[in-house]
Structure formats: C-alpha cells, structure tokens
C-alpha cells in the first residue's frame, strides 16, 4: 500500500517541494513508515515567506473583530475535527489518544478561542509627557513570524504560537519538527476552511539544518518563535541576529517537584505520576526531579514505585498510560541516560528497560523508570532526559530544596507541595522558574502566562501578555503649540 503524501502548505494550498524530495515519518509504536512528507529546502522556505509577506496587507485590513471571528471559527473547526486530529497526532507522536484529545480540545481549540477574543482589545496607551503635547503608543504586528516548533505535541506547540501571532495581526510560517508534523499541516488546512485568507498561515516541513535554518535566517521575517533544545535555540538566535530579528525561546527544563513533610501526600502522589509520565515524559515542564523531604521520603517513594509498576504501556491508539517515545533517536537518548544513572550509582527502583515484548518489539517503548538516591551532581539530575525517567532526591530543609531545585542550567517550572502558606510563598519567590505550581502540577489554564529563567529561554508563552510579544510598540507624539 502506498503511503499518503503530504506537501507543504503555502498560500492556502498544498505545494510540492521544489526539489520534489520527500521523507518518511514513522509510527513510533511500530517503527513503520506512516506517511511521506515534503522535504523543505531554502527555495520552499523562500516561497512561504513571500506568501506570508504578501498576505500581511490582506490580514492587516481585516477588521480586528473579524480577525477574532476567524480565529473563533478555527477553534470551532478544530473541535469538529477533534477525533481525526487526535488520531493523527497519536499516530505521529505515539502519545496516548486521550492526551492527544486533551491537547486538541484544551490547547489547540482553546488557544484559538482565547486569542480570538483579544484582537479588538489590543490597544496602545496615552502617555503623560511634559509640555503641550499629546503622546500615545500604537501596538503594531511584527509582520512575518517564523515559528520553529518541536515534535512533542506539534498541535500543542503550533497553536500556542500561531494563535497569538495571528491575533496580533501577523502572518506566520511554521516549520514543524521532522519527527512529527502531520497535524500542523491539517491545522493549516482547517484555518483556510475557517476563512483565514491565503498566505496568512503557511507550513514548510523538513529537516532543521535545511528548512529550519533557512527560515530562522531568512532576511524577510520579522520575528522568530522557537521551542526546542538549548543548542538549537542558540543557533536559531544567532541566525536571527544576522537580520536583527526578535526571538522568543522556550527551551528545555529539569523541573523539580518538591514535597515537604506537611504536604497532602495523597494529592502529591496523584500529580507526581502525570508530572513525569504524561506523554512518556516528553514534556518541557515535566517534573523530572522529585525532591522529597527526608521525613516522608521512604513511604512516599514506596507508594510511588507501587503505582508506577501498575502503569500500562502500549500503542497510543490503545490509550495506555504510556505510549512509545517519538523516535529511535529519542529511544537511544533515554536508554543512554538510564545507563548513565546506573553507572553513576543511583538506585533503580523500577523500570529501566526498553520494552520489547510481543507486538511492542519494533516500537520505541521504555518502561516508566524511577531512580532513587540521586545526587545533585549526577547527569540524571542535571540534564534533560525527555523521557519517562524520574530522578528522586532527598532534602532536609527549604534551603537545601532550593539549592537542588535552582542548581541546574534550566529554570522552566517547579512544583511545591506544602500545607504551610509561608513555605509556599517563600518557595514561590525563591525558585528560579518561569512557572511555580503549588499543591498541583501543570498550569491551570492558558490564561496564565508562563515564563522562563536561565537557559530555559525568555519571552512569555500563553496569557494575554504573550500577545504583546508578537507586536512592536510605536510611539506618536503630537506637538500642540
Ligand atoms: P529536540 O527538541 O528534538 O532536541 P531541536 O531543538 O533540535 O530538537 O528541534 C526543534 C526544532 O528545531 C525542530 O523543528 C527542528 O527541525 C528545528 N531545528 C533543528 N536544527 C535546526 C537549525 N540548525 N536551525 C533551525 N531549526 C532547527
């Protein structure tokens, strides 16, 4: 059976790649090819950027309230297509179906709904300047926004960037990751069906060093939004610097989930599992370090290990607790880290193996894995693994917990479990993390912006504030003398 072929999506239609070259995207549950996808080159990127530049005027002339209505229609269409989008996302990423459904509904549809309400509320301000002058600011779109996104939830990463960028009046070119991109192509089609003018949203698929670099370094883009690794983020920033283009970076994390002895341990346990094992740990804000107070360390760990052993592993479409990792490269990376944990002397409490039983043999499955006795300096405590591997550390007081939590190059998120308000506030203020979750894990909704410290990046994600990131300020002063 021949595979479905996916072209780029440029100026409102599917476009074959200039080189006519395609590559396979694989089903991570089986390792089998899933579809053929256009391999983007600098020519394809150029074509997409030109389409986006040409569309700026059209999109700019759409009344703000109508811009919002189109985004609302996109949201509605995503909900109508939810089942199909979630299925495609699961096939492409391996994520359990219910997680893909959640993302399609609560992230993708919700982003277009939320930001669809904002274009007509995005105003400037009047500024009280001295003298007989009137001074005010205008918030203008940047122009063409390049969005370079990762594979861990293409629908998730794409919507978080596309919705605010469009709401602010920009046109967009997306370069999804080479491991998973099918839903982003479908999203662009859906946007056209919902009435988004041609060229306002374009997608070029392909590999990072070719298509991604051509996009980040293109002289005619006006802003870059990048989500991915520190190494690639740094490269993208340098490419954008050549043309003095502003960049937003959401990079990795090694987030600490800190449990004090006065915490509600049942609740902490309930959230600790999804914090690390959702999407098999392939989430930027995953709570990949569990930092337990010494008084509760042993009983908490025992319950956690017991609960983890019950988790089911399987193909995403069968709705297991954990699906496969996205690619063989990711599988190697995660199993290498597990080996490093063993060699560094951490105690393997559970998991630690690639799963090769029966029908899972060819997929990229790894058992949910917990290491205890992890020392702060170990690689499995310092480096982002991006897999279902939890490092458990122990602390005796708040200062030690902070030293552990803040002691990496990352600063994306942190969890704190305590029933003491003072401890909660003290930790929230002292943690170097763009998001602090107290007595829960993960953001409560996209209404709240998430930031980042240190090498986890800069530029907010989500919330009304993020709309501003996709605008530039222009000041107008009118002399009245
Ligand atoms: P990962 O998150 O898998 O570690 P990356 O950070 O490298 O991977 O990938 C995130 C995104 O950046 C992907 O869309 C990828 O194709 C893209 N990318 C990779 N290398 C480059 C590059 N040199 N220039 C621009 N984009 C790149």
Coordinates of N, CA and C in Angstrom, one line a residue, residues 215-333:
X215 N 14.7 29.2 7.4 CA 13.6 30.1 7.9 C 14.1 31.1 9.0
X216 N 14.9 30.5 9.9 CA 15.4 31.4 11.0 C 16.3 32.5 10.5
X217 N 17.0 32.2 9.4 CA 18.0 33.2 8.9 C 17.4 33.9 7.7
X218 N 16.1 33.8 7.4 CA 15.6 34.5 6.2 C 15.5 36.0 6.4
X219 N 16.0 36.8 5.5 CA 16.1 38.2 5.7 C 14.7 38.9 5.8
X220 N 13.6 38.2 5.3 CA 12.3 38.9 5.2 C 11.4 38.4 6.3
X221 N 11.9 37.8 7.4 CA 11.0 37.5 8.5 C 11.2 38.6 9.5
X222 N 10.2 38.8 10.4 CA 10.2 39.9 11.4 C 10.2 39.5 12.8
X223 N 10.2 38.2 13.0 CA 10.2 37.7 14.4 C 10.3 36.1 14.4
X224 N 10.9 35.6 15.4 CA 11.0 34.1 15.5 C 10.5 33.6 16.8
X225 N 9.7 32.6 16.8 CA 9.3 31.9 18.0 C 9.8 30.5 17.9
X226 N 10.7 30.2 18.9 CA 11.3 28.8 18.8 C 11.0 28.1 20.1
X227 N 10.7 26.8 19.9 CA 10.6 25.9 21.0 C 11.4 24.7 20.7
X228 N 12.3 24.3 21.6 CA 13.2 23.1 21.4 C 14.3 23.1 22.3
X229 N 15.5 22.6 21.8 CA 16.6 22.4 22.7 C 17.4 23.7 22.9
X230 N 18.2 23.7 23.9 CA 19.1 24.9 24.1 C 20.1 25.1 22.9
X231 N 20.6 23.9 22.5 CA 21.6 24.0 21.4 C 21.0 24.6 20.1
X232 N 19.9 24.1 19.7 CA 19.3 24.6 18.5 C 18.7 26.0 18.7
X233 N 18.2 26.3 19.9 CA 17.7 27.6 20.2 C 18.8 28.7 20.1
X234 N 20.0 28.3 20.5 CA 21.1 29.2 20.4 C 21.5 29.5 18.9
X235 N 21.5 28.4 18.1 CA 21.7 28.5 16.7 C 20.7 29.4 16.0
X236 N 19.4 29.2 16.4 CA 18.4 30.0 15.8 C 18.5 31.5 16.2
X237 N 18.9 31.7 17.4 CA 19.1 33.1 17.8 C 20.2 33.8 17.1
X238 N 21.2 33.0 16.8 CA 22.4 33.6 16.0 C 22.0 33.9 14.6
X239 N 21.2 33.0 14.0 CA 20.7 33.2 12.6 C 19.8 34.4 12.6
X240 N 18.9 34.6 13.6 CA 18.0 35.7 13.6 C 18.8 37.0 13.8
X241 N 19.9 36.9 14.6 CA 20.7 38.1 14.9 C 21.3 38.7 13.7
X242 N 21.6 37.9 12.7 CA 22.1 38.5 11.4 C 21.2 39.5 10.8
X243 N 19.9 39.4 11.1 CA 19.0 40.4 10.5 C 18.3 41.2 11.6
X244 N 18.8 41.1 12.8 CA 18.3 41.9 13.9 C 16.8 41.6 14.1
X245 N 16.5 40.4 14.2 CA 15.0 40.0 14.3 C 14.8 39.5 15.7
X246 N 13.7 39.9 16.4 CA 13.5 39.5 17.8 C 13.1 38.0 17.9
X247 N 13.5 37.4 19.0 CA 13.4 36.0 19.1 C 12.7 35.7 20.5
X248 N 11.8 34.7 20.5 CA 11.3 34.2 21.8 C 11.7 32.7 21.8
X249 N 12.3 32.3 23.0 CA 12.8 31.0 23.1 C 12.2 30.2 24.2
X250 N 11.5 29.1 24.0 CA 11.1 28.2 25.0 C 12.0 26.9 24.9
X251 N 12.9 26.8 25.8 CA 13.9 25.7 25.7 C 13.6 24.6 26.8
X252 N 14.5 23.9 27.1 CA 14.2 22.7 28.0 C 14.0 23.0 29.4
X253 N 13.9 22.0 30.2 CA 13.7 22.1 31.7 C 14.2 20.9 32.4
X254 N 14.4 21.0 33.7 CA 14.8 19.9 34.5 C 14.0 20.2 35.9
X255 N 12.7 20.2 35.7 CA 11.9 20.9 36.8 C 11.8 20.0 38.0
X256 N 12.0 20.7 39.2 CA 11.9 20.0 40.5 C 10.5 20.0 41.0
X257 N 10.0 18.9 41.5 CA 8.7 18.7 42.1 C 9.0 18.4 43.6
X258 N 8.8 19.4 44.4 CA 9.3 19.4 45.8 C 8.2 19.0 46.8
X259 N 8.4 18.0 47.6 CA 7.3 17.6 48.5 C 7.8 17.8 50.0
X260 N 7.2 18.7 50.7 CA 7.5 18.9 52.1 C 6.8 17.9 52.9
X261 N 7.2 17.8 54.2 CA 6.7 16.7 55.0 C 5.2 17.0 55.5
X262 N 4.8 18.3 55.4 CA 3.5 18.7 55.8 C 2.5 18.7 54.6
X263 N 2.9 18.1 53.5 CA 2.1 18.2 52.3 C 1.0 17.1 52.4
X264 N -0.1 17.4 51.6 CA -1.1 16.3 51.4 C -0.5 15.3 50.5
X265 N 0.0 14.2 51.0 CA 0.8 13.3 50.3 C 0.0 12.5 49.2
X266 N -1.3 12.3 49.5 CA -2.2 11.6 48.5 C -2.2 12.5 47.3
X267 N -2.5 13.8 47.5 CA -2.6 14.6 46.3 C -1.3 14.7 45.6
X268 N -0.2 14.8 46.3 CA 1.2 14.9 45.7 C 1.4 13.7 44.9
X269 N 1.0 12.5 45.4 CA 1.3 11.3 44.7 C 0.5 11.3 43.4
X270 N -0.8 11.7 43.5 CA -1.7 11.7 42.3 C -1.1 12.5 41.2
X271 N -0.5 13.7 41.5 CA 0.1 14.6 40.4 C 1.5 14.2 40.0
X272 N 2.2 13.6 40.9 CA 3.6 13.3 40.6 C 3.7 12.3 39.4
X273 N 2.7 11.4 39.3 CA 2.8 10.4 38.2 C 2.6 11.1 36.9
X274 N 1.5 11.9 36.6 CA 1.4 12.5 35.3 C 2.5 13.6 35.1
X275 N 3.0 14.2 36.2 CA 4.0 15.2 36.0 C 5.2 14.7 35.3
X276 N 5.6 13.4 35.5 CA 6.7 12.8 34.8 C 6.3 11.9 33.7
X277 N 5.2 11.2 33.8 CA 4.9 10.1 32.9 C 4.0 10.5 31.7
X278 N 3.3 11.6 31.8 CA 2.4 12.1 30.7 C 3.3 12.2 29.5
X279 N 2.7 11.8 28.3 CA 3.5 11.8 27.1 C 4.9 11.2 27.2
X280 N 4.9 10.2 28.1 CA 6.2 9.4 28.4 C 7.3 10.4 28.7
X281 N 7.0 11.4 29.4 CA 8.0 12.4 29.9 C 8.5 13.4 28.9
X282 N 7.9 13.3 27.7 CA 8.4 14.2 26.6 C 7.6 15.5 26.7
X283 N 7.7 16.2 27.8 CA 7.1 17.5 28.0 C 8.1 18.4 28.6
X284 N 8.2 19.7 28.1 CA 9.2 20.6 28.5 C 9.1 20.8 30.0
X285 N 7.9 20.9 30.6 CA 7.8 21.2 32.0 C 7.7 20.0 32.9
X286 N 8.0 18.8 32.3 CA 7.9 17.6 33.1 C 8.6 17.7 34.5
X287 N 7.9 17.2 35.5 CA 8.5 17.2 36.8 C 9.5 16.0 36.9
X288 N 10.7 16.2 36.3 CA 11.6 15.1 36.2 C 12.5 14.9 37.3
X289 N 12.5 15.8 38.3 CA 13.2 15.6 39.6 C 12.2 15.6 40.7
X290 N 12.1 14.6 41.4 CA 11.2 14.6 42.6 C 12.1 14.8 43.8
X291 N 11.8 15.9 44.5 CA 12.7 16.2 45.7 C 11.9 16.1 46.9
X292 N 12.2 15.0 47.7 CA 11.3 14.6 48.8 C 12.0 15.0 50.1
X293 N 11.2 15.5 51.0 CA 11.7 15.7 52.4 C 12.0 14.4 53.0
X294 N 13.2 14.4 53.8 CA 13.7 13.1 54.3 C 12.6 12.4 55.2
X295 N 11.8 13.2 55.9 CA 10.8 12.5 56.8 C 9.7 11.7 56.0
X296 N 9.5 12.1 54.8 CA 8.4 11.4 54.0 C 9.0 10.6 52.9
X297 N 10.3 10.7 52.7 CA 11.0 10.1 51.5 C 10.6 8.6 51.3
X298 N 10.9 7.8 52.3 CA 10.7 6.3 52.1 C 9.3 5.9 51.9
X299 N 8.3 6.3 52.7 CA 6.9 5.9 52.5 C 6.4 6.5 51.1
X300 N 6.8 7.7 50.8 CA 6.2 8.3 49.6 C 6.8 7.5 48.4
X301 N 8.1 7.3 48.4 CA 8.8 6.6 47.3 C 8.1 5.2 47.1
X302 N 7.9 4.5 48.3 CA 7.3 3.2 48.2 C 6.0 3.2 47.5
X303 N 5.1 4.1 47.8 CA 3.8 4.2 47.2 C 4.0 4.6 45.7
X304 N 4.9 5.5 45.4 CA 5.1 5.9 44.0 C 5.6 4.8 43.2
X305 N 6.5 4.0 43.7 CA 7.0 2.8 42.9 C 5.9 1.8 42.7
X306 N 5.1 1.6 43.7 CA 4.0 0.7 43.5 C 3.0 1.1 42.5
X307 N 2.7 2.4 42.5 CA 1.7 3.0 41.5 C 2.4 2.9 40.1
X308 N 3.6 3.2 40.0 CA 4.3 3.2 38.7 C 4.3 1.8 38.1
X309 N 4.5 0.8 38.9 CA 4.6 -0.6 38.4 C 3.2 -1.0 37.7
X310 N 2.2 -0.3 38.1 CA 0.8 -0.7 37.6 C 0.6 0.0 36.2
X311 N 1.4 0.9 35.8 CA 1.1 1.7 34.6 C 1.2 0.8 33.4
X312 N 0.3 1.0 32.5 CA 0.2 0.1 31.3 C 1.0 0.8 30.1
X313 N 1.7 0.1 29.4 CA 2.5 0.6 28.2 C 1.9 0.0 26.9
X314 N 1.7 0.8 25.9 CA 1.2 0.3 24.7 C 1.1 1.3 23.6
X315 N 0.6 0.9 22.4 CA 0.5 1.9 21.3 C -0.5 3.0 21.7
X316 N -0.2 4.2 21.3 CA -1.0 5.4 21.7 C -2.5 5.2 21.4
X317 N -2.8 4.5 20.3 CA -4.3 4.4 19.9 C -5.0 3.5 20.8
X318 N -4.3 2.7 21.6 CA -5.0 1.8 22.6 C -5.1 2.5 23.9
X319 N -4.8 3.7 24.0 CA -5.0 4.5 25.2 C -4.3 4.0 26.4
X320 N -3.0 3.7 26.3 CA -2.3 3.1 27.5 C -2.0 4.3 28.5
X321 N -1.3 4.0 29.6 CA -0.8 5.1 30.4 C 0.4 5.7 29.8
X322 N 1.2 4.9 29.2 CA 2.4 5.4 28.5 C 2.5 4.9 27.1
X323 N 2.7 5.7 26.1 CA 2.9 5.3 24.7 C 4.4 5.2 24.5
X324 N 4.8 5.0 23.3 CA 6.3 4.9 22.9 C 6.9 6.3 23.0
X325 N 8.2 6.3 22.9 CA 8.9 7.6 22.6 C 8.8 7.9 21.2
X326 N 9.1 9.1 20.8 CA 8.7 9.6 19.4 C 9.6 9.0 18.3
X327 N 10.8 8.6 18.6 CA 11.7 8.2 17.5 C 12.8 7.2 18.1
X328 N 13.5 6.6 17.2 CA 14.6 5.7 17.7 C 15.7 6.6 18.3
X329 N 15.9 7.8 17.8 CA 16.9 8.7 18.3 C 16.6 9.0 19.8
X330 N 15.3 9.2 20.1 CA 14.9 9.6 21.4 C 15.0 8.3 22.3
X331 N 14.7 7.2 21.7 CA 14.9 5.9 22.5 C 16.3 5.7 22.9
X332 N 17.2 6.0 22.0 CA 18.7 5.8 22.3 C 19.1 6.8 23.4
X333 N 18.6 8.0 23.3 CA 19.0 9.1 24.2 C 18.5 8.7 25.6

